[in-house]
Amino acid sequence: MSASGGTKAIVAALGANLAIAVAKFVAFLFSGSSSMLAESVHSLADSGNQGLLLLGGKKAKREATPQHPFGYGRERYIYAFLVSIVLFSVGGMFAVYEGYEKIKHPHAIEAWYWPVGVLVFAIIAESFSFRTAIRESNETRGSLSWSQFIRRAKAPELPVVLLEDFGALIGLVLALAGVGLALGTGNGVWDGIGTLCIGILLIVIAIVLAAETKSLLLGEAAGTDQVEKIKAAVVDGQTVTGIIHMRTLHLGPEELLVAAKIAVQHDDTATEVAHAINAAESRIREAVPIARVIYLEPDIYSEAAAAAGTNPAKAPGGSTAAPAADETPDTPADPTETSH
């Protein structure tokens, strides 16, 4: 997994969650706090989630095969989606159930110093993990806000760890508040309310993660900056005079497919067109290194024929918006298109 996959953040979160899960479970055994039990299951689920992210990163490195000619880059998206399912079912739903049971059948918290001490320790450990995730994210986030980074990131690991750590810190504060109110009032219902709030928080985070990773699984285009770099790299002003239309697709976080129909002169020879395509591919890879799979189809562009033709933006999979200024309608000069 590359640095953009947030390996350091995943390992830091895994170590912190394993230590915290053990500490919380011990605190539950001594105090009987349902918040502690819910939090221990939450930390254990988070540990499993980090294991899934590491496994997905390892599987994504496999070489392409005849059955999977574009490789296994999307394995990382699949395992990130599994993380959202685990977080929802094991973490969120279990906490909601425990909170409901605690509210329905409250009991006093025993040995209060155990849950309080463990929660303080867990907040410190999770803060360290969260800090590591923030530092790694800042290396690739650029000028994006945190919400934009989570929505637009093509590598799923860092957004997953960020949201998990953020949710864990908020959950710990809720658990501490629930335990504190239960101790202060002598009413164990507050412990159950804290647990219920933790479960709702985890479910919300799981839904956000599922929505974002679903979009990645369906296939997302390159970012706006990358698209502009590719467009600028394709056209040389001589043999390749323009882009008729173009599509991009992420085959994985660090592997991009580029498919474009390019305009060439009608009197260019096949050799000239072939050399022009090879040169354009080299320029694309230099401008956007993750563009590893490139298909360029030459076509002869005629302004008159294009004006009378259809809008390629209305083709299947295309945008309904009007083509950009540097894009021309997808209609060749002759009814029979020239493909290479």
XYZ file of C-alpha atoms in Angstrom, residues 119-273:
155
model
C -11.953 6.223 29.624
C -9.267 8.802 30.359
C -6.593 6.381 29.120
C -8.665 5.606 26.005
C -9.141 9.305 25.194
C -5.366 9.813 25.327
C -4.688 6.754 23.124
C -7.398 7.639 20.590
C -6.122 11.226 20.461
C -2.686 9.901 19.498
C -4.227 7.724 16.773
C -6.401 10.595 15.536
C -3.385 12.915 15.450
C -1.476 10.394 13.313
C -4.396 10.131 10.875
C -4.652 13.927 10.635
C -0.916 14.299 9.942
C -1.011 11.698 7.156
C -4.169 13.200 5.677
C -2.636 16.669 5.600
C 0.075 15.351 3.271
C -2.524 14.708 0.545
C -5.459 16.916 1.564
C -4.048 20.144 0.130
C -6.496 23.044 0.288
C -9.577 20.825 0.656
C -11.711 21.097 3.757
C -12.072 17.966 5.875
C -15.556 17.223 4.536
C -14.333 17.709 0.953
C -11.335 15.465 1.613
C -13.531 12.655 2.939
C -15.906 12.985 -0.016
C -13.266 13.260 -2.751
C -10.448 11.018 -1.509
C -9.854 8.108 -3.881
C -7.861 6.106 -1.314
C -10.474 4.958 1.232
C -8.203 4.111 4.166
C -7.532 7.593 5.547
C -11.178 8.752 5.473
C -12.173 5.501 7.207
C -9.564 5.882 9.953
C -10.353 9.585 10.383
C -14.069 8.961 10.825
C -13.491 5.958 13.085
C -11.102 7.859 15.346
C -13.361 10.910 15.402
C -16.338 8.722 16.279
C -14.301 6.920 18.924
C -13.310 10.181 20.628
C -16.889 11.479 20.646
C -18.077 8.081 21.883
C -15.563 8.129 24.725
C -16.753 11.568 25.791
C -20.353 10.332 25.705
C -19.401 7.255 27.723
C -17.570 9.410 30.273
C -20.584 11.718 30.514
C -22.931 8.763 30.958
C -20.796 7.189 33.671
C -20.339 10.547 35.405
C -24.066 11.306 35.450
C -24.838 7.767 36.633
C -22.377 8.172 39.506
C -23.524 11.693 40.353
C -27.244 10.902 40.401
C -27.043 7.289 41.495
C -29.274 6.436 38.522
C -27.872 3.830 36.116
C -30.245 5.017 33.368
C -27.706 7.690 32.432
C -25.168 4.983 31.672
C -27.678 3.423 29.299
C -28.410 6.769 27.643
C -24.686 7.269 27.059
C -24.464 3.811 25.493
C -27.486 4.487 23.268
C -25.927 7.757 22.044
C -22.710 5.893 21.218
C -24.661 3.392 19.122
C -26.502 6.107 17.190
C -23.208 7.909 16.526
C -21.582 4.732 15.170
C -24.549 4.006 12.917
C -24.405 7.532 11.437
C -20.661 7.212 10.762
C -21.175 3.754 9.220
C -23.844 5.138 6.869
C -21.521 7.962 5.764
C -18.694 5.484 5.124
C -20.994 3.145 3.215
C -22.227 5.967 0.976
C -18.711 7.168 0.160
C -17.253 3.718 -0.509
C -20.298 2.775 -2.589
C -19.500 5.700 -4.879
C -15.903 4.470 -5.209
C -17.085 0.923 -5.958
C -19.392 2.179 -8.699
C -16.437 3.955 -10.278
C -15.435 7.590 -9.963
C -13.811 9.820 -12.560
C -10.496 11.579 -12.100
C -10.443 14.849 -10.212
C -10.938 18.144 -12.046
C -7.246 19.050 -11.849
C -6.210 15.685 -13.272
C -8.750 15.930 -16.101
C -7.413 19.346 -17.103
C -3.816 18.047 -17.065
C -4.801 15.098 -19.271
C -6.601 17.346 -21.759
C -3.591 19.649 -21.981
C -1.246 16.674 -22.474
C -3.260 15.018 -25.254
C -3.322 17.868 -27.767
C -0.059 18.702 -29.511
C -1.550 21.182 -31.983
C -0.078 19.320 -34.950
C -1.263 15.761 -35.435
C -3.675 15.741 -32.475
C -5.715 18.915 -32.930
C -8.352 18.410 -30.258
C -10.389 16.106 -28.024
C -13.805 15.083 -29.303
C -14.751 13.527 -25.974
C -13.039 11.830 -23.052
C -13.889 9.546 -20.133
C -11.797 8.717 -17.059
C -12.326 6.026 -14.417
C -10.467 5.027 -11.273
C -9.589 1.320 -11.414
C -8.153 1.747 -7.932
C -6.957 4.588 -5.708
C -3.732 4.916 -7.694
C -4.679 3.562 -11.107
C -6.610 5.591 -13.646
C -8.170 4.544 -16.952
C -8.298 7.198 -19.680
C -10.371 6.718 -22.837
C -10.653 9.494 -25.404
C -11.614 10.110 -29.001
C -9.109 12.546 -30.465
C -9.280 14.676 -33.593
C -6.587 14.236 -36.263
C -6.020 15.714 -39.737
C -7.708 13.896 -42.628
C -4.470 13.669 -44.615
C -2.324 12.175 -41.811
C -0.863 8.759 -42.571
C -1.460 5.766 -40.312
C 2.189 5.928 -39.210
C 1.871 9.589 -38.243
C -1.309 8.917 -36.290
